[in-house]
Short mmCIF file of C-alpha atoms and ligand atoms in Angstrom, two decimals:
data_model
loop_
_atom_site.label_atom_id
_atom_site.label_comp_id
_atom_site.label_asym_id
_atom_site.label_seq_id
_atom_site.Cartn_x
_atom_site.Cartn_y
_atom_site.Cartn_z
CA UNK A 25 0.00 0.00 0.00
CA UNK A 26 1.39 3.11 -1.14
CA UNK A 27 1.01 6.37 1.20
CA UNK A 28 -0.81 8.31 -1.30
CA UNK A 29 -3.72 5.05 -1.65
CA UNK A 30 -5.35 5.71 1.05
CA UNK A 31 -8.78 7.24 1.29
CA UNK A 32 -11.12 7.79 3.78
CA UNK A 33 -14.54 6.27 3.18
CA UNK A 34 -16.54 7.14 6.11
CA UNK A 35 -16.93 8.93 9.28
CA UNK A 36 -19.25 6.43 11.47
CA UNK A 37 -20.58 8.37 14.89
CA UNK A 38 -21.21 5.86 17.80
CA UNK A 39 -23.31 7.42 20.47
CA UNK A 40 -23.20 5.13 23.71
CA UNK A 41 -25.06 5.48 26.58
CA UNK A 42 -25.83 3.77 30.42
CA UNK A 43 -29.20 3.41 30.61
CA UNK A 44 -29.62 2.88 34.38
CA UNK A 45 -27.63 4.93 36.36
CA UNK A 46 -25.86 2.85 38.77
CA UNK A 47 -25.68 4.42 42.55
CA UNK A 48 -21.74 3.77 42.02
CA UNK A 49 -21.08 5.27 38.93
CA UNK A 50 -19.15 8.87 39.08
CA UNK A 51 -19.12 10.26 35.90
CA UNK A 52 -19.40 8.31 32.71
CA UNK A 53 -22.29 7.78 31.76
CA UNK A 54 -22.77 8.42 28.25
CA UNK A 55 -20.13 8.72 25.29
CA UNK A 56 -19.28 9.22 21.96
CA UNK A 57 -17.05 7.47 20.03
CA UNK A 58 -15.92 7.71 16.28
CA UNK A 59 -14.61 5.31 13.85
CA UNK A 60 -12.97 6.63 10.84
CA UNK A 61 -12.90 3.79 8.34
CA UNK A 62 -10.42 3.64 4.84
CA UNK A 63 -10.72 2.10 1.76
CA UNK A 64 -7.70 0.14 2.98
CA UNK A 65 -9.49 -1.76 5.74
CA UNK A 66 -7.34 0.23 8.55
CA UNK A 67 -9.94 2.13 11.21
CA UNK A 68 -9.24 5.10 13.31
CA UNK A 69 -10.72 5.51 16.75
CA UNK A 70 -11.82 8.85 18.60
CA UNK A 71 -13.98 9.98 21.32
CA UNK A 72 -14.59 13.57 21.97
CA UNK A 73 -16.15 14.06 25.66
CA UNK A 74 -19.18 16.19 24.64
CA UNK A 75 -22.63 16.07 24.26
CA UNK A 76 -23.18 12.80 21.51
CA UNK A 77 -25.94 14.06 19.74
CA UNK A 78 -24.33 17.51 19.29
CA UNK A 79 -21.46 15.86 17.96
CA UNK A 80 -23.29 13.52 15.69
CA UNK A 81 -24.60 16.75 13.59
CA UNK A 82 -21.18 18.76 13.25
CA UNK A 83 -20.03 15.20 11.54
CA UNK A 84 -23.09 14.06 9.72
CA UNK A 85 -24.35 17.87 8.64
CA UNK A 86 -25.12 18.45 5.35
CA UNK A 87 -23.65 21.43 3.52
CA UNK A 88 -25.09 24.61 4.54
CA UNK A 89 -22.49 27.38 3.53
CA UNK A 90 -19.02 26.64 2.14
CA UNK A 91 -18.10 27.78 6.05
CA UNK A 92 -20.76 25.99 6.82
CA UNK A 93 -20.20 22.11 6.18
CA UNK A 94 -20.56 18.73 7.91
CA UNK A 95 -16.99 16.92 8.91
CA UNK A 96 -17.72 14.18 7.32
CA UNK A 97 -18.28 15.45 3.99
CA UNK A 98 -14.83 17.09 3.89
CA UNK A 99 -13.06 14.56 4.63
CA UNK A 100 -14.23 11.81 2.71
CA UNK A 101 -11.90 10.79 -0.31
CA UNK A 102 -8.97 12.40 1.22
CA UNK A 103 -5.82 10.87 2.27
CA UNK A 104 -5.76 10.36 6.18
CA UNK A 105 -2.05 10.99 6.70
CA UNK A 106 -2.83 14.18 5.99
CA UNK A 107 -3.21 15.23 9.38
CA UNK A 108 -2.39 19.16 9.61
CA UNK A 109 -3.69 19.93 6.16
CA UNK A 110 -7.27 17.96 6.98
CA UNK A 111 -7.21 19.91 10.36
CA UNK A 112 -6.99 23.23 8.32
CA UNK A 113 -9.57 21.99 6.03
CA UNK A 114 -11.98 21.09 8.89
CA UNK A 115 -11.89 24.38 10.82
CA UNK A 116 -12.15 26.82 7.33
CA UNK A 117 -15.07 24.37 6.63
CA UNK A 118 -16.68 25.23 9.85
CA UNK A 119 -15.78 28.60 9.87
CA UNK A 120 -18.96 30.00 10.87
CA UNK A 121 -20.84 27.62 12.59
CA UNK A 122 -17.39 26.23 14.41
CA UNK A 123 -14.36 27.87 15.34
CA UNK A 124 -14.90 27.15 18.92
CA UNK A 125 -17.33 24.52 21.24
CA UNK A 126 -18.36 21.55 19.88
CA UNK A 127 -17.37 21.66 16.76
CA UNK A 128 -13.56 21.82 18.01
CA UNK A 129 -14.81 18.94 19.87
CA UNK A 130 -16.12 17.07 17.06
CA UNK A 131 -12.90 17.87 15.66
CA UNK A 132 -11.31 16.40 18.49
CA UNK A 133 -12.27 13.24 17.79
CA UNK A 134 -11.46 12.81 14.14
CA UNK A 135 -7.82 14.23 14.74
CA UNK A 136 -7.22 11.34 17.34
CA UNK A 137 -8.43 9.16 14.89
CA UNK A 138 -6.39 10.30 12.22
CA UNK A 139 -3.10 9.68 14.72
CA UNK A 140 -4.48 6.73 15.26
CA UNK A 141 -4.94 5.69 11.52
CA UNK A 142 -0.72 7.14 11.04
CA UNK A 143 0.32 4.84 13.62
CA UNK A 144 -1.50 1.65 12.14
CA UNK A 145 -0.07 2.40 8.39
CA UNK A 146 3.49 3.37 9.31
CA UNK A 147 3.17 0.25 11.71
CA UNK A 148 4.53 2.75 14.91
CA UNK A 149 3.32 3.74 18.25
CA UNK A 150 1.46 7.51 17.59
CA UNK A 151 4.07 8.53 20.73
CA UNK A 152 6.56 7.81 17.84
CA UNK A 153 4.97 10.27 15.00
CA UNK A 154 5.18 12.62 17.88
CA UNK A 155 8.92 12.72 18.02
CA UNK A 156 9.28 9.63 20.46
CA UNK A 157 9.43 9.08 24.04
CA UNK A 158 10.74 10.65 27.04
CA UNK A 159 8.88 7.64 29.77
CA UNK A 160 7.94 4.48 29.72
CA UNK A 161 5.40 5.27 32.57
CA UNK A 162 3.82 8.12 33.69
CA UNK A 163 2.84 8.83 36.99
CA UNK A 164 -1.06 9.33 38.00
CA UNK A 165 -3.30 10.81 40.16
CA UNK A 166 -6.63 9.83 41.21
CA UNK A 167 -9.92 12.19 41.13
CA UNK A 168 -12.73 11.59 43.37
CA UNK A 169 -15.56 13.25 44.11
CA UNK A 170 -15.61 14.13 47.93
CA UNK A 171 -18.76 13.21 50.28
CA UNK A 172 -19.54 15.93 53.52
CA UNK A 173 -19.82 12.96 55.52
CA UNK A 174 -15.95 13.09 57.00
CA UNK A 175 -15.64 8.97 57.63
CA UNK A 176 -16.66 8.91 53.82
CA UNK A 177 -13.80 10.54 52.75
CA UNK A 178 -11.25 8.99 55.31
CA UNK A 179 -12.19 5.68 53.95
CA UNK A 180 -12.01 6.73 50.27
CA UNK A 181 -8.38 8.53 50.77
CA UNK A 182 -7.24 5.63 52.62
CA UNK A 183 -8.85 3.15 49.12
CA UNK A 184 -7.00 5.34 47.03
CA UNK A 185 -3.68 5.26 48.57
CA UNK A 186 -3.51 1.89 48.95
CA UNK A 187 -4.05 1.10 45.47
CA UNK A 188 -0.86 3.26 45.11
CA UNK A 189 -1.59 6.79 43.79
CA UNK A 190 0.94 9.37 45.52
CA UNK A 191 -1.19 12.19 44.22
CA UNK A 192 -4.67 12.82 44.13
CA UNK A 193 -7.68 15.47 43.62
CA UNK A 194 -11.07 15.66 44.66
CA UNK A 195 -14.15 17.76 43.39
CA UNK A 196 -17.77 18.55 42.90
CA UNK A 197 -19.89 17.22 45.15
CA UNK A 198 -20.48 19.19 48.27
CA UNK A 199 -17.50 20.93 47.59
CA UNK A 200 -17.76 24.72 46.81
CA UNK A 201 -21.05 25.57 48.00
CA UNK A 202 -19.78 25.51 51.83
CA UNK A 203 -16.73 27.61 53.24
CA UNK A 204 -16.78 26.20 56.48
CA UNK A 205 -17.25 22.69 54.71
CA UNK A 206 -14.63 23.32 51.78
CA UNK A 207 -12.28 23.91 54.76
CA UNK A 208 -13.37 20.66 56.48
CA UNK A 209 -13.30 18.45 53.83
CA UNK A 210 -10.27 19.42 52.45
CA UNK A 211 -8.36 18.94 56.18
CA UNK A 212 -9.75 15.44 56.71
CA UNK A 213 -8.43 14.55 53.17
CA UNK A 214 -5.00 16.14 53.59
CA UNK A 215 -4.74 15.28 57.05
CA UNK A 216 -5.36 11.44 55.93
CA UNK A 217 -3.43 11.27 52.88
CA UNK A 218 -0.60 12.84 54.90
CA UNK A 219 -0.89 10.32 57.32
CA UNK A 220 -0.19 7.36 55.35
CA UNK A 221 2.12 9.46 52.76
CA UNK A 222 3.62 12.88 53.74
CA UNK A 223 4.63 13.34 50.12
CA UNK A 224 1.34 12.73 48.62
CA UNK A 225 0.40 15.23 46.43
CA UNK A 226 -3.60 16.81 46.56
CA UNK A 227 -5.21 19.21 44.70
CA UNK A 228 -8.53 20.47 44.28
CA UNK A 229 -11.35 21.24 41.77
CA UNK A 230 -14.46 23.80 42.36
CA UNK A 231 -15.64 23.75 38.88
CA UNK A 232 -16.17 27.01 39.25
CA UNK A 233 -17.75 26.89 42.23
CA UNK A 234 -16.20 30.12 44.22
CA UNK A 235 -17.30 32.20 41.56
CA UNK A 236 -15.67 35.18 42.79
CA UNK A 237 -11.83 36.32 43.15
CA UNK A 238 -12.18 37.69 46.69
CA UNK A 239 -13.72 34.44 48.25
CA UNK A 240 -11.29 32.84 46.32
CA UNK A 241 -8.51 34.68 47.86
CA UNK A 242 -9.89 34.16 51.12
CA UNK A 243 -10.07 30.49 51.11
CA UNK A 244 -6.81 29.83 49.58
CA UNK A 245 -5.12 31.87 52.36
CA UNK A 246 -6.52 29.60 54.94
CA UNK A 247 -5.72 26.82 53.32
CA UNK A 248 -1.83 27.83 52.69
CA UNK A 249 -0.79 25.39 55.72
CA UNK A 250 -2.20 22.04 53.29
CA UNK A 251 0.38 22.99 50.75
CA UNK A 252 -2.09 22.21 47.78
CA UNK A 253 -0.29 20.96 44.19
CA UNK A 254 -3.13 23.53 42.74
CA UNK A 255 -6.64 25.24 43.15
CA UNK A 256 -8.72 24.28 39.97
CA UNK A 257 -10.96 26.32 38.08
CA UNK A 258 -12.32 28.12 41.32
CA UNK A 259 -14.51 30.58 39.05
CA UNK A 260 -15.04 30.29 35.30
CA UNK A 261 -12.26 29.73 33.06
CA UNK A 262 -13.74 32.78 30.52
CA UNK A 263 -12.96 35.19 33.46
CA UNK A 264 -9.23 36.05 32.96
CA UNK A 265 -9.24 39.17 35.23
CA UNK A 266 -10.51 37.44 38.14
CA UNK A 267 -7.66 34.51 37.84
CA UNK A 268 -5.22 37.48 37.29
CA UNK A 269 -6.74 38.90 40.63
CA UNK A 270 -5.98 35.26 42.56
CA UNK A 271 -2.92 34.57 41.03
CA UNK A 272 -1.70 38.07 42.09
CA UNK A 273 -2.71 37.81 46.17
CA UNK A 274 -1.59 34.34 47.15
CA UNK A 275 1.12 31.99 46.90
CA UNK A 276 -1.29 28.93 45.89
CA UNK A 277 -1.07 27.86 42.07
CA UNK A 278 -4.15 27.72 39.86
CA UNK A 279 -4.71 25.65 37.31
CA UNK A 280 -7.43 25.72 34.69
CA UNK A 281 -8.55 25.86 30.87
CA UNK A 282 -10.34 22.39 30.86
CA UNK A 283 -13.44 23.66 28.72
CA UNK A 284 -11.45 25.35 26.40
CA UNK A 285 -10.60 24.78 23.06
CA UNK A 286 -8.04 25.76 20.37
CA UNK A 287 -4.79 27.50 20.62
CA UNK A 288 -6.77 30.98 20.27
CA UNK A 289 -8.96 30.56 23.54
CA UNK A 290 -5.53 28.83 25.48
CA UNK A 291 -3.43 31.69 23.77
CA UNK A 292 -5.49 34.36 26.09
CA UNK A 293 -5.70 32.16 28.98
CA UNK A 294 -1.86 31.26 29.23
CA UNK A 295 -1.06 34.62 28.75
CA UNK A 296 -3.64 36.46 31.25
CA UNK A 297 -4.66 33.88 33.80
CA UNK A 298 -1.36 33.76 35.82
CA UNK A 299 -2.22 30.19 36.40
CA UNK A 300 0.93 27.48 36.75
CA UNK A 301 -1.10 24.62 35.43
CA UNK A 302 -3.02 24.31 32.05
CA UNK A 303 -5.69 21.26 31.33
CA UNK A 304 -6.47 20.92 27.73
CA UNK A 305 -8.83 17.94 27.40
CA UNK A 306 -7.48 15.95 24.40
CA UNK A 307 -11.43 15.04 23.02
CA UNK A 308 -12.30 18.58 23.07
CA UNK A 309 -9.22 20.89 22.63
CA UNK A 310 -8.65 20.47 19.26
CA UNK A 311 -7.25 16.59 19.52
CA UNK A 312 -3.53 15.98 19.66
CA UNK A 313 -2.42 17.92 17.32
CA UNK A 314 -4.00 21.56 19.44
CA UNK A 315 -2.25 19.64 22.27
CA UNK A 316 0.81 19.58 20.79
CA UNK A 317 -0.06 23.43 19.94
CA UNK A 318 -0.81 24.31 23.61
CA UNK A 319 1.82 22.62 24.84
CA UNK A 320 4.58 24.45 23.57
CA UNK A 321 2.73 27.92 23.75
CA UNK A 322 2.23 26.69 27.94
CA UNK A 323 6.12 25.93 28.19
CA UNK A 324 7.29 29.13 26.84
CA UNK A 325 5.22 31.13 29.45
CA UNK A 326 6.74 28.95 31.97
CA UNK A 327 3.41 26.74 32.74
CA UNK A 328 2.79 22.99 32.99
CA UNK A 329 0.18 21.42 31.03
CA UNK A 330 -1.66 18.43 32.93
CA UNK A 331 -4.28 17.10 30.32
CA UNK A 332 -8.12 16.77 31.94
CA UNK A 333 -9.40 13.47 30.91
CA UNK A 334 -12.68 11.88 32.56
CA UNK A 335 -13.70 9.27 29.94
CA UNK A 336 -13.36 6.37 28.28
CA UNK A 337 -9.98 4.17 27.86
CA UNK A 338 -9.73 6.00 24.00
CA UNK A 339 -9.31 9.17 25.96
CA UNK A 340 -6.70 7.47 28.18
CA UNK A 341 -4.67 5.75 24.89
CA UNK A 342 -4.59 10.01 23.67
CA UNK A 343 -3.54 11.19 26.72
CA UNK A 344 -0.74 8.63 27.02
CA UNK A 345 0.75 8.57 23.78
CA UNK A 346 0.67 12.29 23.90
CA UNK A 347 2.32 12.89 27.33
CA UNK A 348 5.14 10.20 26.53
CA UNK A 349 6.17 11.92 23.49
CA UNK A 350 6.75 15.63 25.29
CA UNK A 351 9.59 16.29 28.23
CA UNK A 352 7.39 17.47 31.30
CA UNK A 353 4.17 15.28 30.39
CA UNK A 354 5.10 13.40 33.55
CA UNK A 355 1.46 13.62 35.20
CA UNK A 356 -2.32 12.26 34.04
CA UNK A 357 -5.14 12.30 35.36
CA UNK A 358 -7.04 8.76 36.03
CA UNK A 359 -10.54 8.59 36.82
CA UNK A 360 -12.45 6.30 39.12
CA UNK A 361 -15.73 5.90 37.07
CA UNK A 362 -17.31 2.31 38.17
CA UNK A 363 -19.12 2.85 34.75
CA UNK A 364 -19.06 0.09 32.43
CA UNK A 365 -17.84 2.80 29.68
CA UNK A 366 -14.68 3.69 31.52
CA UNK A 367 -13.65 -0.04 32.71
CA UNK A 368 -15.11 -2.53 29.59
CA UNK A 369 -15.02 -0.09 26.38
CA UNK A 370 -11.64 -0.72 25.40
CA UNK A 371 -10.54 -4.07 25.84
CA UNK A 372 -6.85 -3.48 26.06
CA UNK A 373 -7.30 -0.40 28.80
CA UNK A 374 -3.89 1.31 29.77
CA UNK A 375 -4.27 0.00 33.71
CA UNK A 376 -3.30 2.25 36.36
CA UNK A 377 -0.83 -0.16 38.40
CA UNK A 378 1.24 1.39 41.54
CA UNK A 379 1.42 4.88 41.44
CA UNK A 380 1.87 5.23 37.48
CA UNK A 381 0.58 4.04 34.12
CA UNK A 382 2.56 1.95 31.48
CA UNK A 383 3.20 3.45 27.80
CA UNK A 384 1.89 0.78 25.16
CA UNK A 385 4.37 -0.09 22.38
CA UNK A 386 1.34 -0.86 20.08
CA UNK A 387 0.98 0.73 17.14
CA UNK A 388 -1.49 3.84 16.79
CA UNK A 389 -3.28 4.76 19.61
CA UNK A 390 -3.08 0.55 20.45
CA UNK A 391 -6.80 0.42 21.23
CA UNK A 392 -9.11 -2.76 21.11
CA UNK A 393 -13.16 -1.69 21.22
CA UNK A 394 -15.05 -4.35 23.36
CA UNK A 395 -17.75 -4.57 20.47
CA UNK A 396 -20.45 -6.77 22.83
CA UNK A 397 -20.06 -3.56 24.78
CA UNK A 398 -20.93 -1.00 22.12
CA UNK A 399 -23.57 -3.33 21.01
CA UNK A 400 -25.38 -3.51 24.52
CA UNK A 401 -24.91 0.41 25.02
CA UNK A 402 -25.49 2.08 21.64
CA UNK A 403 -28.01 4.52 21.07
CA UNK A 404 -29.27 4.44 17.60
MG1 MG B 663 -11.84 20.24 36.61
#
């Protein structure tokens, strides 16, 4: 097969989805998955984590307005190793109805894909295409999402820890709404991780839910004595002035930028936020190529980027391959959905095993769909 052969045939959307939602299950419930096929037999695999049906349409969408078109109908008959040009292609075909959202995340999806197709036809790992490896593992932490009940969260630090994870971060839930609480919660956490591990990292997520600077700046001086890795996303990530404000009155880091997407929207936030930490999510950013974007742009302003990533094990392959193949991706998030989705999807899963998990040597992204479970869980 000779590189120029090879055509793209279809875009096929797979919307998945839990139908009862089990008491246990944290996150994970639904998903969206994309398979970009070839005339050559070879299949790509993406997710994007986003709303499926929104997805579905910035793929499947007829033409509108020559700024205006479906994914899908750009990219069929063209070559798949053509990764930057088909990226260009996709966001000056969605010029005005994209640009940003989910159409980046749509995007998202058929870029990872894409890697993934690379890897399979030059028979390479896509950490390879990216300029090789720096690791062989990569260190993880665990996010939970905390209870206000404290013997809750004892026993759930004390799970954690002994499955091996030396850093962790905990969110949503009660946390946020409560001062008094948020202070609570966050002791019993530290003071039991501590306990077991005095190096154990922790950091926290409000999602937003501080919503101002000057309660912000309030509670992270009080919690100065927990030495926190970082404070995420305490108000919206769209307000740049009010991180500016935080960043400027206390000696905690932030981190943020987890809902936003292209190098344009992390441009403004890595240059105004003052945050130390930067999240792009690899199935909504812009897919690994943005990352690879944002990465470099977060490095020269002297920031680390920690990729988000609550979904499926396709998310996890991304996220892997991505942070192997760049010097400081030494840290990834690993989530502790019970849902089927995030433990049975993908056969293979990258395992998280002692503190850190392993780079696959496979080739592409490496990553075997369980088809019984996208029969028993697909929406049609
Ligand atoms: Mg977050």
């Amino acid at each position: 097969m000779q590189f120029n052969d090879i055509k793209i045939s279809e875009v096929e959307v797979i919307h998945l989805r839990v139908p009862t939602i089990d008491a246990d299950c944290e996150w994970g419930e639904d998903a969206v998955i994309i398979k970009v096929h070839t005339n050559t037999g070879l299949i790509g695999v993406g997710e994007s984590d986003s709303s499926p049906e929104m997805v579905k349409s910035c793929i499947k969408a007829s033409m509108s307005h020559g700024s205006s078109q479906g994914l899908e109908r750009l990219l069929l008959g063209e070559n798949p190793l053509d990764i930057e040009r088909l990226y260009t292609k996709m966001y000056n075909g969605t010029h005005y109805s994209g640009r940003r959202s989910t159409m980046i995340h749509a995007i998202s999806a058929i870029d990872m894909a894409l890697w993934d197709i690379a890897g399979q036809f030059y028979g390479v790992p896509v950490w390879q295409l990216l300029g090789g490896k720096f690791r062989d593992e990569i260190r993880a932490y665990g996010t939970f999402i905390p209870s206000s009940i404290e013997a809750e969260n004892i026993a759930r630090v004390e799970e954690l820890l002994a499955q091996g994870f030396t850093s962790l971060k905990f969110g949503g839930g009660p946390l946020g709404k409560n001062a008094e609480l948020d202070y609570e919660i966050i002791r019993t956490v530290c003071h039991t991780a501590r306990n077991i591990n005095s190096a154990c990292e922790i950091a926290i997520d409000l999602a937003s839910a501080w919503r101002t600077a000057g309660h912000t700046i309030e509670m992270a001086k009080r919690l100065e004595e927990f030495n926190l890795l970082w404070i995420e996303e305490p108000i919206t990530d769209d307000v740049l002035a009010g991180y500016r404000k935080i960043s400027q009155s206390t000696s905690q880091k932030l981190a943020g930028g987890e809902t936003l997407t292209t190098r344009y929207e992390f441009a403004n936030f890595i240059e105004k936020s003052g945050a130390d930490f930067v999240q792009p999510d690899v199935t909504r950013c812009g897919g690994i190529s943005e990352m690879v974007k944002i990465y470099d742009m977060a490095h020269m302003a002297g920031m680390k980027l920690v990729p988000h990533g609550f979904s499926t094990g396709i998310l996890i392959a991304a996220t892997v391959h991505f942070l192997a193949s760049r010097e400081h991706g030494d840290l990834i998030e690993y989530s502790q959905s019970t849902s089927p989705l995030f433990t049975s999807l993908v056969s293979n899963q990258i395992q998280f095993e002692n503190g850190f998990v392993r780079v696959p040597n496979s080739v592409g992204l490496g990553v075997e769909l369980n088809e019984d479970i996208i029969a028993k869980y697909r929406v049609e």
